Coordinates of N, CA and C in Angstrom, one line a residue:
X1 N -6.9 -15.1 -3.3 CA -5.7 -14.5 -4.4 C -5.4 -15.3 -5.0
X2 N -4.7 -16.4 -4.9 CA -4.2 -17.3 -5.7 C -5.0 -17.3 -7.2
X3 N -6.2 -17.8 -7.2 CA -7.0 -17.8 -8.2 C -7.0 -16.7 -9.0
X4 N -7.1 -15.6 -8.0 CA -6.9 -14.5 -8.9 C -5.6 -14.0 -9.9
X5 N -4.4 -14.3 -9.1 CA -3.2 -14.4 -9.8 C -3.5 -15.4 -10.8
X6 N -4.2 -16.4 -10.5 CA -3.6 -17.4 -12.0 C -4.7 -17.1 -13.2
X7 N -5.8 -16.4 -12.7 CA -6.5 -15.8 -13.7 C -5.9 -14.6 -14.6
X8 N -5.2 -13.7 -14.2 CA -4.2 -13.3 -14.9 C -3.3 -13.5 -15.4
X9 N -2.5 -14.7 -14.9 CA -1.7 -15.5 -15.6 C -1.9 -16.3 -16.9
X10 N -3.4 -16.5 -17.1 CA -4.1 -17.0 -18.2 C -4.2 -15.9 -19.0
X11 N -4.6 -14.8 -18.6 CA -4.6 -13.9 -19.8 C -6.3 -13.5 -19.6
X12 N -7.0 -13.3 -18.6 CA -8.4 -13.7 -18.3 C -9.1 -12.4 -17.7
X13 N -7.5 -11.8 -17.3 CA -8.0 -10.6 -16.4 C -6.8 -9.4 -17.3
X14 N -7.1 -7.9 -16.8 CA -6.5 -7.1 -17.3 C -5.7 -6.9 -16.2
X15 N -4.3 -6.4 -16.4 CA -3.4 -6.1 -15.2 C -4.1 -4.9 -14.5
X16 N -5.2 -3.9 -14.9 CA -5.4 -3.0 -14.0 C -6.7 -3.7 -12.8
X17 N -7.2 -4.7 -13.1 CA -7.6 -5.4 -12.0 C -6.8 -5.5 -11.2
X18 N -6.0 -6.5 -11.3 CA -5.1 -6.7 -10.5 C -4.5 -5.8 -9.3
X19 N -4.1 -4.6 -9.8 CA -3.6 -3.8 -9.2 C -5.0 -2.7 -8.7
X20 N -5.9 -2.8 -8.8 CA -7.0 -2.1 -8.5 C -7.4 -3.2 -6.8
X21 N -7.1 -4.4 -7.0 CA -7.1 -5.4 -5.7 C -5.9 -4.9 -4.9
X22 N -4.9 -4.9 -5.4 CA -3.8 -4.9 -4.8 C -3.7 -3.6 -3.8
X23 N -4.2 -2.1 -4.7 CA -4.4 -1.2 -3.9 C -5.9 -1.2 -3.0
X24 N -6.8 -1.7 -3.3 CA -7.8 -2.0 -2.1 C -7.4 -3.0 -1.0
X25 N -6.6 -3.7 -1.1 CA -6.5 -4.4 0.0 C -5.7 -3.7 1.0
X26 N -4.7 -2.8 0.6 CA -3.8 -1.9 1.4 C -4.7 -0.4 1.9
X27 N -5.8 -0.3 1.4 CA -6.2 1.2 1.5 C -7.9 1.0 2.0
X28 N -8.2 -0.2 1.8 CA -9.8 -0.6 2.3 C -10.2 0.1 3.7
X29 N -11.0 0.7 4.0 CA -11.5 1.2 5.1 C -10.7 2.8 5.5
X30 N -10.1 3.2 4.7 CA -9.4 4.4 5.4 C -10.1 5.5 4.5
X31 N -9.8 6.5 5.0 CA -10.4 7.9 4.3 C -9.1 8.4 3.3
X32 N -9.1 9.1 3.0 CA -8.3 9.4 1.5 C -7.4 10.3 2.5
X33 N -7.3 11.1 3.6 CA -6.3 11.9 4.3 C -5.5 10.8 5.0
X34 N -6.1 10.1 5.4 CA -5.1 9.1 6.3 C -4.3 8.1 5.2
X35 N -5.0 7.9 4.0 CA -4.1 6.5 3.1 C -3.1 7.6 2.7
X36 N -3.1 8.8 2.0 CA -2.0 9.5 1.4 C -1.4 10.9 2.0
X37 N -2.0 11.2 3.2 CA -1.0 12.6 3.5 C -0.7 12.8 5.1
X38 N 0.0 13.2 5.3 CA 0.2 13.4 6.8 C -0.9 14.3 7.7
X39 N -1.2 14.0 8.8 CA -2.1 14.6 9.5 C -1.8 16.1 9.8
X40 N -2.3 17.3 10.0 CA -2.1 18.4 10.7 C -1.8 18.5 11.9
X41 N -0.6 19.1 12.4 CA -0.3 19.1 13.6 C -0.7 20.2 14.3
X42 N -1.1 20.0 15.5 CA -1.9 21.3 16.2 C -0.9 21.9 17.1
X43 N -1.0 23.3 17.7 CA 0.0 23.5 18.6 C 0.0 22.7 19.7
X44 N -0.9 22.2 20.4 CA -0.7 21.3 21.7 C 0.3 19.8 21.1
X45 N 0.1 19.5 20.1 CA 0.9 18.2 19.7 C 2.8 18.7 19.5
X46 N 2.5 19.7 19.2 CA 3.9 20.5 19.5 C 4.8 21.0 20.4
X47 N 4.0 21.4 21.5 CA 4.5 21.4 22.7 C 4.6 20.4 23.3
X48 N 3.8 19.4 23.4 CA 3.7 18.1 23.9 C 5.3 17.7 23.6
X49 N 5.4 17.4 22.0 CA 6.8 16.8 21.7 C 7.9 17.8 22.1
X50 N 7.8 19.1 22.4 CA 8.8 19.8 22.6 C 9.3 19.6 24.0
X51 N 7.9 18.9 24.8 CA 8.4 18.5 26.4 C 8.9 17.3 26.4
X52 N 9.0 16.5 25.3 CA 9.2 15.1 25.3 C 8.3 14.1 26.2
X53 N 6.8 14.6 25.6 CA 6.0 13.4 26.5 C 6.0 12.6 25.1
X54 N 5.3 11.5 25.7 CA 5.0 10.3 24.9 C 4.0 10.6 23.8
X55 N 4.0 10.8 22.4 CA 3.3 10.7 21.5 C 3.0 9.8 20.6
X56 N 1.8 9.5 20.1 CA 1.5 8.2 19.0 C 2.6 8.5 18.0
X57 N 3.0 7.2 17.6 CA 3.8 7.4 16.3 C 3.0 7.8 15.2
X58 N 4.0 8.1 14.2 CA 3.3 8.4 12.8 C 2.5 7.6 11.9
X59 N 3.2 6.4 12.3 CA 2.4 5.2 11.7 C 0.9 4.9 12.1
X60 N 1.0 5.1 13.6 CA -0.4 4.9 14.1 C -1.3 6.3 14.1
X61 N -0.8 7.3 13.9 CA -1.8 8.4 13.7 C -2.1 8.5 12.0
X62 N -1.0 8.2 11.1 CA -1.5 8.6 9.6 C -2.3 7.1 9.1
X63 N -2.5 5.9 9.7 CA -3.0 4.6 9.1 C -3.8 4.2 10.2
X64 N -4.2 4.9 11.6 CA -5.3 3.9 12.0 C -6.8 4.0 11.7
X65 N -7.5 3.4 11.8 CA -8.4 2.9 11.0 C -9.4 1.4 12.0
X66 N -10.6 1.8 12.3 CA -11.2 0.4 12.8 C -11.3 -0.8 12.2
X67 N -11.0 -0.5 10.4 CA -11.1 -2.3 9.9 C -9.8 -2.7 10.0
X68 N -8.8 -2.3 9.9 CA -7.7 -2.9 9.9 C -6.4 -2.4 11.1
X69 N -6.2 -3.1 12.5 CA -5.7 -2.9 13.7 C -4.2 -3.0 12.9
X70 N -3.4 -2.3 13.6 CA -2.3 -2.1 13.1 C -1.6 -3.6 14.0
X71 N -2.0 -4.8 14.4 CA -1.5 -5.7 15.0 C -1.8 -6.7 13.9
X72 N -2.7 -6.7 13.0 CA -3.1 -7.6 12.1 C -2.6 -7.5 10.8
X73 N -2.5 -8.5 10.6 CA -1.1 -9.0 9.0 C -1.7 -9.8 8.0
X74 N -3.1 -9.7 7.9 CA -3.5 -10.9 7.2 C -3.8 -10.4 5.7
X75 N -3.7 -8.7 5.6 CA -3.7 -8.1 4.1 C -2.5 -8.2 3.6
X76 N -1.4 -8.4 4.3 CA 0.1 -8.4 3.8 C 0.2 -9.7 3.1
X77 N -0.5 -11.0 4.2 CA -0.2 -12.4 3.6 C -1.0 -12.2 2.2
X78 N -2.2 -11.6 2.2 CA -2.9 -11.8 0.6 C -2.3 -10.9 -0.5
X79 N -1.9 -9.9 -0.2 CA -0.7 -9.0 -1.0 C 0.5 -10.0 -1.6
X80 N 1.1 -10.4 -0.5 CA 1.8 -11.6 -0.8 C 1.6 -12.5 -1.6
X81 N 0.7 -13.2 -1.6 CA 0.3 -14.1 -2.3 C -0.1 -14.4 -3.8
X82 N -0.8 -13.0 -4.0 CA -1.4 -11.9 -5.3 C -0.3 -11.7 -5.8
X83 N 0.9 -11.5 -5.4 CA 2.2 -10.9 -5.9 C 3.1 -12.0 -6.5
X84 N 3.1 -13.2 -5.6 CA 3.6 -14.4 -5.9 C 3.3 -15.3 -7.3
X85 N 2.0 -15.2 -7.0 CA 1.3 -15.6 -8.2 C 1.6 -14.9 -9.7
X86 N 1.5 -13.6 -9.4 CA 1.2 -13.1 -11.0 C 2.4 -11.9 -11.1
X87 N 3.2 -11.6 -10.2 CA 3.8 -10.2 -10.1 C 5.1 -10.7 -11.1
X88 N 5.8 -11.6 -11.3 CA 6.8 -11.7 -12.2 C 6.4 -11.5 -13.9
X89 N 5.3 -11.2 -13.9 CA 4.6 -10.6 -15.2 C 5.0 -9.3 -15.2
X90 N 5.0 -8.8 -14.3 CA 5.0 -6.9 -14.5 C 6.2 -6.4 -14.5
X91 N 7.1 -6.8 -15.6 CA 8.4 -6.5 -15.7 C 8.5 -5.5 -16.9
X92 N 7.6 -5.1 -17.7 CA 7.9 -4.4 -19.0 C 7.0 -3.4 -18.7
X93 N 7.4 -2.2 -19.4 CA 6.2 -1.0 -19.6 C 5.6 -0.1 -18.5
X94 N 4.3 -0.5 -18.5 CA 3.5 0.7 -17.7 C 3.3 -0.5 -16.3
X95 N 3.3 -1.7 -16.5 CA 3.1 -2.6 -15.6 C 4.2 -2.6 -14.8
X96 N 5.7 -2.4 -15.1 CA 6.7 -2.3 -14.4 C 6.5 -1.0 -13.1
X97 N 6.1 0.0 -13.8 CA 6.1 1.3 -13.3 C 4.7 1.0 -12.0
X98 N 4.0 0.4 -12.6 CA 2.9 0.3 -11.6 C 3.1 -0.6 -10.1
X99 N 3.7 -1.4 -10.6 CA 4.3 -2.3 -9.8 C 5.4 -1.7 -8.5
X100 N 6.4 -1.2 -9.3 CA 7.1 -0.1 -8.5 C 6.6 0.6 -7.4
X101 N 5.7 1.9 -8.2 CA 5.0 2.6 -7.1 C 4.1 1.8 -6.1
X102 N 3.2 0.7 -6.6 CA 2.9 0.1 -6.1 C 3.6 -0.6 -4.0
X103 N 4.5 -1.1 -4.6 CA 5.4 -1.8 -3.6 C 6.1 -0.7 -3.0
X104 N 6.2 0.5 -3.2 CA 6.5 1.7 -2.3 C 5.3 1.8 -1.3
X105 N 4.1 2.1 -1.8 CA 2.9 1.4 -0.9 C 3.2 0.6 0.2
X106 N 3.0 -0.3 -0.5 CA 3.1 -1.8 0.2 C 3.8 -1.7 1.3
X107 N 4.9 -1.3 0.9 CA 6.4 -1.1 2.0 C 5.8 0.1 3.2
X108 N 5.2 1.1 2.7 CA 4.6 2.2 4.3 C 3.5 0.7 4.8
X109 N 2.9 0.6 4.4 CA 2.2 0.1 4.9 C 2.3 -1.4 5.7
X110 N 3.3 -2.2 5.4 CA 4.1 -3.0 6.0 C 4.7 -2.4 7.2
X111 N 5.3 -1.2 7.0 CA 6.0 -0.8 8.3 C 5.0 0.0 9.3
X112 N 3.7 0.1 8.6 CA 3.0 0.8 9.9 C 2.3 -0.3 10.4
X113 N 2.5 -1.8 10.5 CA 2.3 -2.5 11.4 C 3.2 -2.6 12.8
X114 N 2.6 -2.9 13.8 CA 3.6 -3.1 15.1 C 4.3 -4.4 15.0
X115 N 3.2 -5.5 14.7 CA 4.1 -6.7 14.9 C 3.7 -7.7 13.4
X116 N 4.9 -8.3 12.8 CA 4.8 -9.1 11.8 C 5.3 -10.3 11.8
X117 N 4.6 -11.5 11.8 CA 5.3 -12.7 12.3 C 6.7 -12.8 11.5
X118 N 7.3 -13.8 12.3 CA 9.0 -14.3 11.5 C 8.7 -14.6 10.0
X119 N 7.9 -15.9 9.7 CA 7.4 -16.1 8.4 C 7.1 -15.3 7.3
X120 N 6.1 -14.1 7.8 CA 5.7 -13.2 7.2 C 6.8 -12.2 6.8
X121 N 7.7 -12.1 7.8 CA 8.8 -11.1 7.0 C 9.7 -12.0 5.8
X122 N 9.8 -13.1 6.3 CA 10.7 -14.1 5.2 C 9.9 -14.0 3.8
X123 N 8.7 -13.9 4.1 CA 7.8 -13.8 2.5 C 7.8 -12.5 2.1
X124 N 8.1 -11.8 3.0 CA 8.0 -10.4 2.1 C 9.6 -10.4 1.8
X125 N 10.6 -10.6 2.2 CA 11.6 -10.4 1.8 C 12.0 -11.3 0.3
X126 N 11.2 -12.4 0.4 CA 11.5 -13.1 -0.7 C 10.8 -12.7 -2.0
X127 N 9.7 -11.9 -1.6 CA 8.7 -11.1 -2.5 C 9.6 -10.5 -3.4
X128 N 10.0 -9.6 -2.6 CA 11.0 -8.4 -3.1 C 12.2 -9.1 -3.6
X129 N 12.7 -10.1 -3.4 CA 14.1 -10.6 -3.6 C 13.3 -11.1 -5.2
X130 N 12.2 -11.4 -5.3 CA 12.1 -12.1 -6.4 C 11.7 -11.2 -7.7
X131 N 10.9 -10.2 -7.1 CA 10.3 -9.1 -7.9 C 11.3 -8.2 -8.5
X132 N 11.9 -7.8 -7.2 CA 12.5 -6.2 -7.4 C 13.9 -6.4 -6.7
X133 N 15.2 -7.4 -6.9 CA 16.1 -7.4 -6.1 C 16.7 -6.0 -5.6
X134 N 16.7 -5.0 -6.4 CA 17.7 -4.1 -6.1 C 16.4 -2.8 -5.8
X135 N 15.3 -3.2 -5.5 CA 15.1 -2.1 -5.2 C 15.0 -1.5 -4.0
X136 N 14.9 -0.2 -3.7 CA 15.3 0.1 -2.1 C 14.1 -0.2 -1.3
X137 N 15.1 -0.5 0.0 CA 13.8 -1.1 1.0 C 13.8 0.3 2.2
X138 N 13.0 0.2 2.5 CA 12.8 1.3 3.8 C 13.0 0.6 5.0
X139 N 13.6 1.2 5.9 CA 13.5 0.9 7.4 C 12.9 1.3 8.6
X140 N 12.1 2.6 7.8 CA 11.3 3.2 8.8 C 10.0 3.7 8.2
X141 N 8.5 3.7 8.8 CA 7.6 4.3 8.2 C 7.9 5.7 7.9
X142 N 8.8 6.7 8.6 CA 8.6 7.8 7.7 C 9.4 8.0 6.7
X143 N 10.3 7.2 6.6 CA 11.0 7.3 5.0 C 10.1 7.0 4.6
X144 N 9.8 5.7 4.6 CA 8.4 4.9 3.5 C 7.2 6.4 3.1
X145 N 7.0 6.8 4.4 CA 5.7 7.9 3.8 C 6.2 9.2 3.2
X146 N 7.6 9.4 3.4 CA 7.8 10.7 2.9 C 8.4 10.5 1.3
X147 N 8.7 9.2 0.8 CA 8.7 8.6 -0.6 C 7.4 8.6 -1.1
X148 N 6.4 8.2 -0.3 CA 4.9 8.3 -1.1 C 4.6 9.7 -1.2
X149 N 5.1 10.4 -0.2 CA 4.2 11.9 -0.4 C 5.1 12.7 -1.9
X150 N 6.5 12.1 -2.1 CA 7.2 12.4 -3.0 C 6.5 12.0 -4.6
X151 N 6.1 11.1 -4.4 CA 5.9 10.1 -5.4 C 4.4 11.0 -6.0
X152 N 3.8 11.3 -4.5 CA 2.4 11.8 -5.2 C 2.5 13.0 -5.7
X153 N 3.2 13.7 -4.9 CA 3.8 15.3 -5.8 C 4.6 15.4 -6.9
X154 N 5.1 14.0 -7.4 CA 5.6 14.0 -8.7 C 4.5 13.8 -9.7
X155 N 3.5 12.8 -9.4 CA 2.5 12.6 -10.0 C 1.4 13.9 -10.4
X156 N 1.2 14.5 -9.5 CA 0.5 15.7 -9.3 C 0.8 16.8 -10.6
X157 N 2.1 16.9 -10.5 CA 2.9 17.9 -11.5 C 3.0 17.3 -12.5
X158 N 2.8 15.9 -13.0 CA 2.7 15.4 -14.1 C 1.3 15.0 -14.5
X159 N 0.5 15.0 -14.0 CA -0.9 15.1 -14.5 C -1.5 14.1 -14.2
X160 N -1.0 13.0 -13.7 CA -1.5 11.7 -13.4 C -2.0 11.5 -11.4
X161 N -2.9 11.4 -11.0 CA -2.6 11.6 -9.7 C -3.6 10.1 -9.6
X162 N -2.9 9.1 -9.4 CA -3.5 7.5 -9.1 C -3.9 7.9 -7.6
X163 N -3.6 7.9 -6.8 CA -4.2 7.8 -5.3 C -5.8 8.4 -5.4
X164 N -6.3 9.3 -6.0 CA -7.5 9.8 -6.1 C -8.3 8.6 -6.3
X165 N -8.1 8.2 -7.4 CA -9.0 7.1 -8.3 C -9.0 6.0 -7.6
X166 N -7.7 5.5 -6.8 CA -8.1 4.6 -5.7 C -8.9 4.9 -4.7
X167 N -8.9 6.3 -4.1 CA -9.4 6.6 -2.7 C -11.2 6.7 -3.3
X168 N -11.6 6.6 -4.3 CA -13.0 6.8 -4.8 C -13.4 5.2 -5.0
X169 N -12.6 4.4 -5.8 CA -13.1 3.3 -5.8 C -13.3 2.5 -4.4
X170 N -12.1 2.8 -3.4 CA -12.1 2.1 -2.2 C -13.7 2.9 -1.3
X171 N -13.8 3.9 -1.9 CA -15.0 4.5 -1.1 C -16.3 3.8 -1.4
X172 N -16.4 3.6 -3.2 CA -17.2 3.0 -3.6 C -17.5 1.6 -3.0
X173 N -16.8 0.5 -2.9 CA -16.4 -0.4 -2.4 C -17.1 -0.5 -1.0
X174 N -16.5 0.5 -0.3 CA -17.0 0.8 1.3 C -18.3 1.0 1.4
X175 N -19.1 1.8 0.6 CA -20.5 2.1 0.5 C -21.4 1.0 0.4
X176 N -20.7 0.1 -0.9 CA -21.5 -1.1 -1.2 C -21.7 -2.3 -0.3
X177 N -20.7 -2.4 1.0 CA -20.4 -3.5 1.5 C -21.4 -2.6 2.8
X178 N -21.5 -1.6 3.1 CA -22.2 -1.1 3.9 C -23.2 -1.0 4.2
X179 N -24.1 -0.6 2.9 CA -25.7 -0.7 2.4 C -26.2 -2.1 2.0
X180 N -25.6 -3.1 2.2 CA -25.6 -4.7 1.4 C -26.2 -5.4 2.8

C-alpha cells in the first residue's frame, strides 16, 4: 500500500486508481445489496424485535460476508497506510470531494467491526486528524449507514451514482480471482 501511495505521490498514478483501490479494500467480496443498502425486514424479524428477543446487529446483518470477518481488521490498516502516504494530496477539487465521500464509507466499515485494536484506533484517529480534522465522526454504525444512504440518494438525484461503478469493478475482480 505504501508503494502505491508513493507512486501517486510521484504522479505515476491517477487519483482514480487510488480511490478504486480504497473502495475495493472495503467492498471486496460483498454483494451490491449488502455493501450499500439496508436489508428488507421480514414480519418475523419485526415480531421478534417487538418481543425484545435478541436479533443480530445492523452491522452484522448488512456487512456480513465470508471473505471479511467482523473480527479481522487488516483491511482497515491497509486503508490507513495508503491514506497516510498520499491522502494529504487530496485537498482540492474533485479529489477532496471523493476523499470526503470515501471517509464516510470508511467510517461505516470501521464501525461494522466488532473489535479493533487500540493501536489501530489511534491510527484511525490520527488519520482523521491529519486529513479532515473538522469532519464529523460517527459514533454508531446506524448513524454512519444512514449518512451513506443519504449520500447515495443525493448522488442518484444528481445523476452520478458511484457505488454502482465500484460494485461492478469489485464483481469483476472477484470473478477474476475465482477463475484463476
